[in-house]
Amino acid sequence: MKDATMKNDWIDRYNEDELSPEEKAVFEKMKNSSQVLRNEVMVDRYLNEFLSDQDTLEFCRKVKLTILKRRNGRSFSSFLLIAASLLFLITLSGILFLMGKRNPLPWTKEDSAMREVERERLSPSEDRLTDNKLFTGDRLPVAQSPVKSTPDESRSFALLPELESLIGHQPRSLDFALEKPGFRDRFRLGSQVLFSWSGTDSLQTVVLSLMDNEGNLLSEYRVEKTNSCVFKTETLRRGIYYWRITIGGELVSLGRMELY
Amino acid sequence: MMVRYSDDAILKGLYHKKSRYIEYFYKEYFPVIRSLVEKNSGTKSDVEDVFQDALLVLYKKCQNHDFKLTCSLKTYFYSISRNIWFQRLDRRWRLCYQSDPEVNEKFVSYGGETVDANESDLARQRLFQEHFFRLPADCQRILRLFFSKTPMSEIAESIHSSSVKYVKTRKYLCKNMLRKRILNDPACRPYIYQQGRQDNVSTGASIHVGGAKQPGLVKEITLK
């Protein structure tokens, strides 16, 4: 322990040339016999050189600070970028969630057809239509692409009980009488289906709607100043479809057609 | 709007150790060095080391009043950095160089004529710096004051101590701490063994490497 203390002290003094000739001789003898001591002496000598050049040390400190500042600056910018992205995603998902709550999907298997009819009767301005030209007549403004949502072949022939119960429905308050088609007719895919009726005057607007067998609204068209319109089936797939006729928001007729 | 400095202004700024110029230099030249080092199998840490070492070489050049640029500062700095990086790669035995198309290579020479930078000395100096800047603040202060030839009584005053003896003891302890930390750092080994080799030549002693006793001059010892 004493030797170690002496040695450490002597390293300093040896390099600063403060040892007496006797001490120096002893120290050099020790140094020659010990690699570890030689290393310490050498590092101490380098340290003295290094610490004596205060200008360089100060310059290096400033360079080091600049590098650290830049590195941390970059890390902070990356952190900000990630935080901003997360915030944006959270906000976006929140908005989408709220929008989903405000506009729930109108037709599900659980919803009854009457609920949809009632909704449309109360707020006809919210009618939704598709872009595909199924009917001849004025297309109502809507946004939905339902034809693509037609289920696969086996499922597309299933009947929808909610709408089945309404087939043939006709209100007593109106003199509306459907002439064509029948309430449960079958048609070849691609053929044209003629809809004609009587009992309406020229001022009344008739709205024809088409739904798939899951109750999804596929298309709606407004027919004015005429008692007939042609329905094109070429853009549809095989399966069960339901059509609906409303006047002034009130359901006047509903039927099923099978495309084979 | 970013201010642009001429090469002479930058050199003058570096000479006076002005932080503004050091930061400007970093902004302008660091990407070039990053490209050089990363294209040649270097890591991010290598880029910073090479940049720091090259800047130190440039700073020392600025201290010499006879120093005059014969090409653009960018090319000169690139040349220093490339020289350092070459030596480092050489030391690591994985030299694979790709030139940077942005720099006019005909002004760049490798071999020490344009730039007398010894990578090993620079690496050692950086190692010392790292350990020095990790010392407690009062230790750094005492060592700085001591090596800038400040009288012991003034050092004692500046650290609010009335005893010169305390300052001497403290200085000894701080330096000892620094030396031990450096010696215990594995990165220090190459420099120690290099020097050990020279000592052996002078003393005629021998050292053990990898279990084999090699007398006199040891051919090559590289631990990294």
PDB file of N, CA, C and O in Angstrom, chain A residues 5 8-9 11-12 16 32 35 38-40 42-44 46-48 50-64 66-67 69-71 74, chain B residues 14 17 19 22-23 26-27 48 52 55-56 59-60 124-125 128-129 132-133 144 147 171-172 175-176 178-180 182-183 191-192 195-196 199-200 203 207:
ATOM      1  N   THR A   5       1.322   4.080  -2.922  1.00  0.00           N
ATOM      2  CA  THR A   5       1.171   5.517  -2.695  1.00  0.00           C
ATOM      3  C   THR A   5       2.435   6.242  -3.151  1.00  0.00           C
ATOM      4  O   THR A   5       2.374   7.253  -3.863  1.00  0.00           O
ATOM      5  N   ASN A   8       2.608   6.265  -6.980  1.00  0.00           N
ATOM      6  CA  ASN A   8       1.725   7.247  -7.616  1.00  0.00           C
ATOM      7  C   ASN A   8       2.270   8.669  -7.482  1.00  0.00           C
ATOM      8  O   ASN A   8       2.245   9.445  -8.423  1.00  0.00           O
ATOM      9  N   ASP A   9       2.721   8.968  -6.316  1.00  0.00           N
ATOM     10  CA  ASP A   9       3.286  10.291  -6.069  1.00  0.00           C
ATOM     11  C   ASP A   9       4.543  10.492  -6.931  1.00  0.00           C
ATOM     12  O   ASP A   9       4.746  11.547  -7.517  1.00  0.00           O
ATOM     13  N   ILE A  11       5.351   9.076  -9.729  1.00  0.00           N
ATOM     14  CA  ILE A  11       5.081   9.181 -11.190  1.00  0.00           C
ATOM     15  C   ILE A  11       4.956  10.654 -11.568  1.00  0.00           C
ATOM     16  O   ILE A  11       5.598  11.136 -12.500  1.00  0.00           O
ATOM     17  N   ASP A  12       4.140  11.339 -10.777  1.00  0.00           N
ATOM     18  CA  ASP A  12       3.948  12.778 -10.992  1.00  0.00           C
ATOM     19  C   ASP A  12       5.273  13.527 -10.905  1.00  0.00           C
ATOM     20  O   ASP A  12       5.624  14.318 -11.784  1.00  0.00           O
ATOM     21  N   GLU A  16       7.608  15.456 -13.696  1.00  0.00           N
ATOM     22  CA  GLU A  16       7.826  16.901 -13.501  1.00  0.00           C
ATOM     23  C   GLU A  16       9.266  17.192 -13.059  1.00  0.00           C
ATOM     24  O   GLU A  16       9.591  18.335 -12.704  1.00  0.00           O
ATOM     25  N   ASN A  32      11.883   0.015 -14.874  1.00  0.00           N
ATOM     26  CA  ASN A  32      12.434  -0.963 -15.811  1.00  0.00           C
ATOM     27  C   ASN A  32      11.950  -2.379 -15.542  1.00  0.00           C
ATOM     28  O   ASN A  32      11.878  -3.206 -16.448  1.00  0.00           O
ATOM     29  N   GLN A  35       6.167  -3.348 -16.271  1.00  0.00           N
ATOM     30  CA  GLN A  35       5.454  -2.854 -17.468  1.00  0.00           C
ATOM     31  C   GLN A  35       4.320  -1.917 -17.070  1.00  0.00           C
ATOM     32  O   GLN A  35       4.073  -0.893 -17.704  1.00  0.00           O
ATOM     33  N   ARG A  38       5.637   1.405 -16.247  1.00  0.00           N
ATOM     34  CA  ARG A  38       6.035   2.108 -17.495  1.00  0.00           C
ATOM     35  C   ARG A  38       4.814   2.705 -18.180  1.00  0.00           C
ATOM     36  O   ARG A  38       4.840   3.829 -18.660  1.00  0.00           O
ATOM     37  N   ASN A  39       3.748   1.924 -18.224  1.00  0.00           N
ATOM     38  CA  ASN A  39       2.507   2.424 -18.847  1.00  0.00           C
ATOM     39  C   ASN A  39       1.986   3.658 -18.126  1.00  0.00           C
ATOM     40  O   ASN A  39       1.575   4.625 -18.754  1.00  0.00           O
ATOM     41  N   GLU A  40       2.023   3.592 -16.820  1.00  0.00           N
ATOM     42  CA  GLU A  40       1.510   4.730 -16.036  1.00  0.00           C
ATOM     43  C   GLU A  40       2.359   5.971 -16.270  1.00  0.00           C
ATOM     44  O   GLU A  40       1.831   7.071 -16.422  1.00  0.00           O
ATOM     45  N   MET A  42       4.105   6.621 -18.873  1.00  0.00           N
ATOM     46  CA  MET A  42       3.865   7.085 -20.244  1.00  0.00           C
ATOM     47  C   MET A  42       2.542   7.842 -20.354  1.00  0.00           C
ATOM     48  O   MET A  42       2.479   8.927 -20.934  1.00  0.00           O
ATOM     49  N   VAL A  43       1.487   7.297 -19.752  1.00  0.00           N
ATOM     50  CA  VAL A  43       0.178   7.972 -19.801  1.00  0.00           C
ATOM     51  C   VAL A  43       0.265   9.312 -19.075  1.00  0.00           C
ATOM     52  O   VAL A  43      -0.283  10.309 -19.537  1.00  0.00           O
ATOM     53  N   ASP A  44       0.963   9.325 -17.975  1.00  0.00           N
ATOM     54  CA  ASP A  44       1.099  10.575 -17.222  1.00  0.00           C
ATOM     55  C   ASP A  44       1.842  11.629 -18.053  1.00  0.00           C
ATOM     56  O   ASP A  44       1.467  12.808 -18.042  1.00  0.00           O
ATOM     57  N   TYR A  46       1.910  11.806 -21.313  1.00  0.00           N
ATOM     58  CA  TYR A  46       0.946  12.265 -22.342  1.00  0.00           C
ATOM     59  C   TYR A  46      -0.079  13.218 -21.737  1.00  0.00           C
ATOM     60  O   TYR A  46      -0.473  14.201 -22.346  1.00  0.00           O
ATOM     61  N   LEU A  47      -0.486  12.883 -20.508  1.00  0.00           N
ATOM     62  CA  LEU A  47      -1.478  13.740 -19.833  1.00  0.00           C
ATOM     63  C   LEU A  47      -0.932  15.133 -19.588  1.00  0.00           C
ATOM     64  O   LEU A  47      -1.633  16.122 -19.775  1.00  0.00           O
ATOM     65  N   ASN A  48       0.317  15.195 -19.183  1.00  0.00           N
ATOM     66  CA  ASN A  48       0.941  16.496 -18.949  1.00  0.00           C
ATOM     67  C   ASN A  48       0.954  17.322 -20.236  1.00  0.00           C
ATOM     68  O   ASN A  48       0.624  18.507 -20.207  1.00  0.00           O
ATOM     69  N   PHE A  50      -1.020  16.907 -22.785  1.00  0.00           N
ATOM     70  CA  PHE A  50      -2.409  17.186 -23.137  1.00  0.00           C
ATOM     71  C   PHE A  50      -2.972  18.350 -22.304  1.00  0.00           C
ATOM     72  O   PHE A  50      -3.584  19.269 -22.840  1.00  0.00           O
ATOM     73  N   LEU A  51      -2.722  18.305 -21.012  1.00  0.00           N
ATOM     74  CA  LEU A  51      -3.282  19.333 -20.132  1.00  0.00           C
ATOM     75  C   LEU A  51      -2.561  20.677 -20.251  1.00  0.00           C
ATOM     76  O   LEU A  51      -3.150  21.721 -19.969  1.00  0.00           O
ATOM     77  N   SER A  52      -1.327  20.622 -20.701  1.00  0.00           N
ATOM     78  CA  SER A  52      -0.584  21.884 -20.854  1.00  0.00           C
ATOM     79  C   SER A  52      -1.126  22.716 -22.011  1.00  0.00           C
ATOM     80  O   SER A  52      -1.032  23.941 -21.990  1.00  0.00           O
ATOM     81  N   ASP A  53      -1.683  22.048 -23.009  1.00  0.00           N
ATOM     82  CA  ASP A  53      -2.206  22.772 -24.169  1.00  0.00           C
ATOM     83  C   ASP A  53      -3.667  23.181 -23.895  1.00  0.00           C
ATOM     84  O   ASP A  53      -4.614  22.581 -24.403  1.00  0.00           O
ATOM     85  N   GLN A  54      -3.807  24.217 -23.104  1.00  0.00           N
ATOM     86  CA  GLN A  54      -5.146  24.646 -22.686  1.00  0.00           C
ATOM     87  C   GLN A  54      -5.985  25.193 -23.846  1.00  0.00           C
ATOM     88  O   GLN A  54      -7.194  25.045 -23.863  1.00  0.00           O
ATOM     89  N   ASP A  55      -5.316  25.815 -24.796  1.00  0.00           N
ATOM     90  CA  ASP A  55      -6.038  26.363 -25.962  1.00  0.00           C
ATOM     91  C   ASP A  55      -6.743  25.246 -26.730  1.00  0.00           C
ATOM     92  O   ASP A  55      -7.923  25.344 -27.073  1.00  0.00           O
ATOM     93  N   THR A  56      -5.970  24.193 -26.981  1.00  0.00           N
ATOM     94  CA  THR A  56      -6.535  23.058 -27.722  1.00  0.00           C
ATOM     95  C   THR A  56      -7.670  22.418 -26.930  1.00  0.00           C
ATOM     96  O   THR A  56      -8.704  22.054 -27.493  1.00  0.00           O
ATOM     97  N   LEU A  57      -7.452  22.316 -25.630  1.00  0.00           N
ATOM     98  CA  LEU A  57      -8.475  21.718 -24.771  1.00  0.00           C
ATOM     99  C   LEU A  57      -9.777  22.520 -24.841  1.00  0.00           C
ATOM    100  O   LEU A  57     -10.874  21.947 -24.948  1.00  0.00           O
ATOM    101  N   GLU A  58      -9.638  23.832 -24.813  1.00  0.00           N
ATOM    102  CA  GLU A  58     -10.812  24.701 -24.876  1.00  0.00           C
ATOM    103  C   GLU A  58     -11.501  24.567 -26.236  1.00  0.00           C
ATOM    104  O   GLU A  58     -12.735  24.505 -26.326  1.00  0.00           O
ATOM    105  N   PHE A  59     -10.682  24.511 -27.279  1.00  0.00           N
ATOM    106  CA  PHE A  59     -11.240  24.358 -28.629  1.00  0.00           C
ATOM    107  C   PHE A  59     -12.011  23.026 -28.726  1.00  0.00           C
ATOM    108  O   PHE A  59     -13.133  22.981 -29.231  1.00  0.00           O
ATOM    109  N   CYS A  60     -11.375  21.969 -28.218  1.00  0.00           N
ATOM    110  CA  CYS A  60     -12.018  20.649 -28.276  1.00  0.00           C
ATOM    111  C   CYS A  60     -13.322  20.643 -27.490  1.00  0.00           C
ATOM    112  O   CYS A  60     -14.287  19.995 -27.898  1.00  0.00           O
ATOM    113  N   ARG A  61     -13.336  21.365 -26.386  1.00  0.00           N
ATOM    114  CA  ARG A  61     -14.559  21.419 -25.583  1.00  0.00           C
ATOM    115  C   ARG A  61     -15.699  22.048 -26.394  1.00  0.00           C
ATOM    116  O   ARG A  61     -16.819  21.558 -26.412  1.00  0.00           O
ATOM    117  N   LYS A  62     -15.351  23.115 -27.115  1.00  0.00           N
ATOM    118  CA  LYS A  62     -16.372  23.792 -27.922  1.00  0.00           C
ATOM    119  C   LYS A  62     -16.851  22.911 -29.076  1.00  0.00           C
ATOM    120  O   LYS A  62     -18.040  22.885 -29.401  1.00  0.00           O
ATOM    121  N   VAL A  63     -15.915  22.206 -29.687  1.00  0.00           N
ATOM    122  CA  VAL A  63     -16.296  21.299 -30.792  1.00  0.00           C
ATOM    123  C   VAL A  63     -17.219  20.208 -30.265  1.00  0.00           C
ATOM    124  O   VAL A  63     -18.252  19.900 -30.864  1.00  0.00           O
ATOM    125  N   LYS A  64     -16.819  19.641 -29.133  1.00  0.00           N
ATOM    126  CA  LYS A  64     -17.614  18.571 -28.521  1.00  0.00           C
ATOM    127  C   LYS A  64     -19.028  19.072 -28.201  1.00  0.00           C
ATOM    128  O   LYS A  64     -20.015  18.376 -28.463  1.00  0.00           O
ATOM    129  N   THR A  66     -20.642  21.512 -29.639  1.00  0.00           N
ATOM    130  CA  THR A  66     -21.382  21.711 -30.894  1.00  0.00           C
ATOM    131  C   THR A  66     -21.934  20.384 -31.404  1.00  0.00           C
ATOM    132  O   THR A  66     -23.104  20.289 -31.777  1.00  0.00           O
ATOM    133  N   ILE A  67     -21.081  19.367 -31.380  1.00  0.00           N
ATOM    134  CA  ILE A  67     -21.522  18.048 -31.870  1.00  0.00           C
ATOM    135  C   ILE A  67     -22.676  17.524 -31.012  1.00  0.00           C
ATOM    136  O   ILE A  67     -23.688  17.056 -31.537  1.00  0.00           O
ATOM    137  N   LYS A  69     -24.718  19.252 -29.148  1.00  0.00           N
ATOM    138  CA  LYS A  69     -25.906  20.089 -29.339  1.00  0.00           C
ATOM    139  C   LYS A  69     -26.656  19.682 -30.600  1.00  0.00           C
ATOM    140  O   LYS A  69     -27.870  19.528 -30.604  1.00  0.00           O
ATOM    141  N   ARG A  70     -25.890  19.492 -31.660  1.00  0.00           N
ATOM    142  CA  ARG A  70     -26.493  19.106 -32.950  1.00  0.00           C
ATOM    143  C   ARG A  70     -27.133  17.734 -32.852  1.00  0.00           C
ATOM    144  O   ARG A  70     -28.224  17.512 -33.353  1.00  0.00           O
ATOM    145  N   ARG A  71     -26.410  16.833 -32.188  1.00  0.00           N
ATOM    146  CA  ARG A  71     -26.929  15.459 -32.079  1.00  0.00           C
ATOM    147  C   ARG A  71     -28.233  15.459 -31.283  1.00  0.00           C
ATOM    148  O   ARG A  71     -29.233  14.869 -31.688  1.00  0.00           O
ATOM    149  N   ARG A  74     -31.050  17.007 -33.236  1.00  0.00           N
ATOM    150  CA  ARG A  74     -31.636  16.071 -34.204  1.00  0.00           C
ATOM    151  C   ARG A  74     -32.557  15.096 -33.498  1.00  0.00           C
ATOM    152  O   ARG A  74     -33.634  14.792 -33.976  1.00  0.00           O
TER     153      ARG A  74
ATOM    154  N   LEU B  14     -12.041  30.022 -36.428  1.00  0.00           N
ATOM    155  CA  LEU B  14     -11.549  28.818 -35.748  1.00  0.00           C
ATOM    156  C   LEU B  14     -10.312  29.153 -34.912  1.00  0.00           C
ATOM    157  O   LEU B  14     -10.153  28.651 -33.799  1.00  0.00           O
ATOM    158  N   LYS B  17     -11.297  30.425 -31.794  1.00  0.00           N
ATOM    159  CA  LYS B  17     -12.185  29.467 -31.099  1.00  0.00           C
ATOM    160  C   LYS B  17     -13.602  30.013 -30.929  1.00  0.00           C
ATOM    161  O   LYS B  17     -14.240  29.831 -29.887  1.00  0.00           O
ATOM    162  N   SER B  19     -17.410  30.075 -31.138  1.00  0.00           N
ATOM    163  CA  SER B  19     -18.441  29.031 -31.237  1.00  0.00           C
ATOM    164  C   SER B  19     -19.297  29.176 -32.485  1.00  0.00           C
ATOM    165  O   SER B  19     -19.692  28.182 -33.106  1.00  0.00           O
ATOM    166  N   ILE B  22     -17.533  27.648 -35.295  1.00  0.00           N
ATOM    167  CA  ILE B  22     -17.466  26.185 -35.142  1.00  0.00           C
ATOM    168  C   ILE B  22     -18.810  25.576 -35.552  1.00  0.00           C
ATOM    169  O   ILE B  22     -18.865  24.574 -36.269  1.00  0.00           O
ATOM    170  N   GLU B  23     -19.886  26.227 -35.118  1.00  0.00           N
ATOM    171  CA  GLU B  23     -21.218  25.727 -35.474  1.00  0.00           C
ATOM    172  C   GLU B  23     -21.459  25.835 -36.974  1.00  0.00           C
ATOM    173  O   GLU B  23     -22.023  24.924 -37.585  1.00  0.00           O
ATOM    174  N   TYR B  26     -19.565  23.153 -38.655  1.00  0.00           N
ATOM    175  CA  TYR B  26     -20.250  21.868 -38.488  1.00  0.00           C
ATOM    176  C   TYR B  26     -21.382  21.738 -39.513  1.00  0.00           C
ATOM    177  O   TYR B  26     -21.521  20.723 -40.191  1.00  0.00           O
ATOM    178  N   LYS B  27     -22.198  22.794 -39.620  1.00  0.00           N
ATOM    179  CA  LYS B  27     -23.345  22.753 -40.539  1.00  0.00           C
ATOM    180  C   LYS B  27     -22.901  22.524 -41.979  1.00  0.00           C
ATOM    181  O   LYS B  27     -23.520  21.789 -42.732  1.00  0.00           O
ATOM    182  N   GLU B  48     -18.445  11.247 -36.259  1.00  0.00           N
ATOM    183  CA  GLU B  48     -18.191  12.304 -35.262  1.00  0.00           C
ATOM    184  C   GLU B  48     -16.731  12.344 -34.856  1.00  0.00           C
ATOM    185  O   GLU B  48     -16.141  13.423 -34.731  1.00  0.00           O
ATOM    186  N   GLN B  52     -14.261  15.484 -35.571  1.00  0.00           N
ATOM    187  CA  GLN B  52     -13.627  16.150 -34.430  1.00  0.00           C
ATOM    188  C   GLN B  52     -12.100  16.162 -34.597  1.00  0.00           C
ATOM    189  O   GLN B  52     -11.463  17.195 -34.388  1.00  0.00           O
ATOM    190  N   LEU B  55     -11.046  18.482 -37.430  1.00  0.00           N
ATOM    191  CA  LEU B  55     -11.185  19.888 -37.042  1.00  0.00           C
ATOM    192  C   LEU B  55     -10.043  20.308 -36.110  1.00  0.00           C
ATOM    193  O   LEU B  55      -9.538  21.435 -36.193  1.00  0.00           O
ATOM    194  N   LEU B  56      -9.620  19.376 -35.290  1.00  0.00           N
ATOM    195  CA  LEU B  56      -8.486  19.670 -34.399  1.00  0.00           C
ATOM    196  C   LEU B  56      -7.211  19.885 -35.220  1.00  0.00           C
ATOM    197  O   LEU B  56      -6.429  20.807 -34.938  1.00  0.00           O
ATOM    198  N   TYR B  59      -7.458  23.218 -36.756  1.00  0.00           N
ATOM    199  CA  TYR B  59      -7.229  24.251 -35.741  1.00  0.00           C
ATOM    200  C   TYR B  59      -5.727  24.441 -35.497  1.00  0.00           C
ATOM    201  O   TYR B  59      -5.228  25.568 -35.427  1.00  0.00           O
ATOM    202  N   LYS B  60      -5.035  23.311 -35.409  1.00  0.00           N
ATOM    203  CA  LYS B  60      -3.581  23.406 -35.161  1.00  0.00           C
ATOM    204  C   LYS B  60      -2.871  24.034 -36.352  1.00  0.00           C
ATOM    205  O   LYS B  60      -1.875  24.741 -36.187  1.00  0.00           O
ATOM    206  N   ARG B 124      -5.709   9.150 -29.424  1.00  0.00           N
ATOM    207  CA  ARG B 124      -5.284   9.200 -28.024  1.00  0.00           C
ATOM    208  C   ARG B 124      -5.755  10.505 -27.376  1.00  0.00           C
ATOM    209  O   ARG B 124      -6.286  10.512 -26.271  1.00  0.00           O
ATOM    210  N   GLN B 125      -5.566  11.577 -28.134  1.00  0.00           N
ATOM    211  CA  GLN B 125      -5.960  12.881 -27.606  1.00  0.00           C
ATOM    212  C   GLN B 125      -7.464  12.922 -27.318  1.00  0.00           C
ATOM    213  O   GLN B 125      -7.913  13.468 -26.324  1.00  0.00           O
ATOM    214  N   PHE B 128      -8.250  11.027 -24.176  1.00  0.00           N
ATOM    215  CA  PHE B 128      -7.910  11.835 -23.001  1.00  0.00           C
ATOM    216  C   PHE B 128      -8.998  12.891 -22.764  1.00  0.00           C
ATOM    217  O   PHE B 128      -9.413  13.114 -21.629  1.00  0.00           O
ATOM    218  N   GLN B 129      -9.411  13.514 -23.846  1.00  0.00           N
ATOM    219  CA  GLN B 129     -10.457  14.543 -23.735  1.00  0.00           C
ATOM    220  C   GLN B 129     -11.711  13.962 -23.105  1.00  0.00           C
ATOM    221  O   GLN B 129     -12.295  14.541 -22.195  1.00  0.00           O
ATOM    222  N   PHE B 132     -11.237  13.422 -19.556  1.00  0.00           N
ATOM    223  CA  PHE B 132     -11.077  14.692 -18.841  1.00  0.00           C
ATOM    224  C   PHE B 132     -12.436  15.371 -18.646  1.00  0.00           C
ATOM    225  O   PHE B 132     -12.747  15.837 -17.560  1.00  0.00           O
ATOM    226  N   PHE B 133     -13.260  15.384 -19.709  1.00  0.00           N
ATOM    227  CA  PHE B 133     -14.554  16.065 -19.600  1.00  0.00           C
ATOM    228  C   PHE B 133     -15.544  15.303 -18.715  1.00  0.00           C
ATOM    229  O   PHE B 133     -16.586  15.825 -18.363  1.00  0.00           O
ATOM    230  N   ARG B 144      -7.059  22.522 -14.948  1.00  0.00           N
ATOM    231  CA  ARG B 144      -6.925  23.600 -15.952  1.00  0.00           C
ATOM    232  C   ARG B 144      -6.074  24.740 -15.399  1.00  0.00           C
ATOM    233  O   ARG B 144      -5.146  25.214 -16.062  1.00  0.00           O
ATOM    234  N   PHE B 147      -2.369  23.680 -14.900  1.00  0.00           N
ATOM    235  CA  PHE B 147      -1.577  23.549 -16.129  1.00  0.00           C
ATOM    236  C   PHE B 147      -1.508  24.839 -16.941  1.00  0.00           C
ATOM    237  O   PHE B 147      -0.740  24.934 -17.877  1.00  0.00           O
ATOM    238  N   LYS B 171      -5.205  18.331  -6.532  1.00  0.00           N
ATOM    239  CA  LYS B 171      -4.673  18.244  -7.903  1.00  0.00           C
ATOM    240  C   LYS B 171      -4.072  16.847  -8.149  1.00  0.00           C
ATOM    241  O   LYS B 171      -4.315  16.218  -9.180  1.00  0.00           O
ATOM    242  N   TYR B 172      -3.330  16.361  -7.158  1.00  0.00           N
ATOM    243  CA  TYR B 172      -2.726  15.037  -7.281  1.00  0.00           C
ATOM    244  C   TYR B 172      -3.815  13.963  -7.426  1.00  0.00           C
ATOM    245  O   TYR B 172      -3.746  13.092  -8.291  1.00  0.00           O
ATOM    246  N   LYS B 175      -5.644  14.206 -10.864  1.00  0.00           N
ATOM    247  CA  LYS B 175      -4.822  13.710 -11.975  1.00  0.00           C
ATOM    248  C   LYS B 175      -4.706  12.190 -11.896  1.00  0.00           C
ATOM    249  O   LYS B 175      -4.746  11.487 -12.901  1.00  0.00           O
ATOM    250  N   ASN B 176      -4.574  11.717 -10.671  1.00  0.00           N
ATOM    251  CA  ASN B 176      -4.488  10.275 -10.461  1.00  0.00           C
ATOM    252  C   ASN B 176      -5.769   9.584 -10.934  1.00  0.00           C
ATOM    253  O   ASN B 176      -5.728   8.537 -11.591  1.00  0.00           O
ATOM    254  N   LEU B 178      -7.838  10.697 -13.169  1.00  0.00           N
ATOM    255  CA  LEU B 178      -7.876  10.755 -14.639  1.00  0.00           C
ATOM    256  C   LEU B 178      -6.967   9.681 -15.243  1.00  0.00           C
ATOM    257  O   LEU B 178      -7.368   8.970 -16.172  1.00  0.00           O
ATOM    258  N   ARG B 179      -5.784   9.549 -14.698  1.00  0.00           N
ATOM    259  CA  ARG B 179      -4.829   8.573 -15.230  1.00  0.00           C
ATOM    260  C   ARG B 179      -5.368   7.151 -15.083  1.00  0.00           C
ATOM    261  O   ARG B 179      -5.299   6.341 -16.002  1.00  0.00           O
ATOM    262  N   LYS B 180      -5.946   6.860 -13.940  1.00  0.00           N
ATOM    263  CA  LYS B 180      -6.493   5.517 -13.701  1.00  0.00           C
ATOM    264  C   LYS B 180      -7.641   5.210 -14.656  1.00  0.00           C
ATOM    265  O   LYS B 180      -7.751   4.109 -15.191  1.00  0.00           O
ATOM    266  N   ILE B 182      -8.143   6.449 -17.572  1.00  0.00           N
ATOM    267  CA  ILE B 182      -7.609   6.243 -18.930  1.00  0.00           C
ATOM    268  C   ILE B 182      -6.978   4.855 -19.035  1.00  0.00           C
ATOM    269  O   ILE B 182      -7.226   4.117 -19.984  1.00  0.00           O
ATOM    270  N   LEU B 183      -6.211   4.500 -18.028  1.00  0.00           N
ATOM    271  CA  LEU B 183      -5.537   3.194 -18.065  1.00  0.00           C
ATOM    272  C   LEU B 183      -6.524   2.034 -18.010  1.00  0.00           C
ATOM    273  O   LEU B 183      -6.261   0.968 -18.554  1.00  0.00           O
ATOM    274  N   TYR B 191      -2.252   2.299 -27.509  1.00  0.00           N
ATOM    275  CA  TYR B 191      -1.235   3.335 -27.311  1.00  0.00           C
ATOM    276  C   TYR B 191      -0.236   2.900 -26.249  1.00  0.00           C
ATOM    277  O   TYR B 191       0.944   3.158 -26.345  1.00  0.00           O
ATOM    278  N   ILE B 192      -0.746   2.213 -25.241  1.00  0.00           N
ATOM    279  CA  ILE B 192       0.143   1.752 -24.172  1.00  0.00           C
ATOM    280  C   ILE B 192       1.115   0.717 -24.733  1.00  0.00           C
ATOM    281  O   ILE B 192       2.313   0.804 -24.532  1.00  0.00           O
ATOM    282  N   GLN B 195       3.786   2.166 -26.920  1.00  0.00           N
ATOM    283  CA  GLN B 195       4.832   2.818 -26.160  1.00  0.00           C
ATOM    284  C   GLN B 195       5.677   1.782 -25.420  1.00  0.00           C
ATOM    285  O   GLN B 195       6.885   1.902 -25.341  1.00  0.00           O
ATOM    286  N   GLY B 196       4.998   0.735 -24.923  1.00  0.00           N
ATOM    287  CA  GLY B 196       5.704  -0.335 -24.230  1.00  0.00           C
ATOM    288  C   GLY B 196       6.757  -0.949 -25.123  1.00  0.00           C
ATOM    289  O   GLY B 196       7.869  -1.265 -24.694  1.00  0.00           O
ATOM    290  N   ASP B 199       9.700   1.311 -25.201  1.00  0.00           N
ATOM    291  CA  ASP B 199      10.443   1.220 -23.952  1.00  0.00           C
ATOM    292  C   ASP B 199      11.319  -0.026 -23.937  1.00  0.00           C
ATOM    293  O   ASP B 199      12.439   0.002 -23.499  1.00  0.00           O
ATOM    294  N   ASN B 200      10.751  -1.118 -24.478  1.00  0.00           N
ATOM    295  CA  ASN B 200      11.510  -2.362 -24.485  1.00  0.00           C
ATOM    296  C   ASN B 200      12.759  -2.243 -25.328  1.00  0.00           C
ATOM    297  O   ASN B 200      13.804  -2.798 -25.003  1.00  0.00           O
ATOM    298  N   THR B 203      15.153  -0.321 -23.239  1.00  0.00           N
ATOM    299  CA  THR B 203      15.663  -0.959 -22.028  1.00  0.00           C
ATOM    300  C   THR B 203      16.170  -2.369 -22.288  1.00  0.00           C
ATOM    301  O   THR B 203      16.789  -2.962 -21.424  1.00  0.00           O
ATOM    302  N   ILE B 207       8.307  -8.201 -23.564  1.00  0.00           N
ATOM    303  CA  ILE B 207       6.930  -8.213 -23.071  1.00  0.00           C
ATOM    304  C   ILE B 207       6.215  -9.454 -23.580  1.00  0.00           C
ATOM    305  O   ILE B 207       6.629 -10.060 -24.565  1.00  0.00           O
TER     306      ILE B 207
END
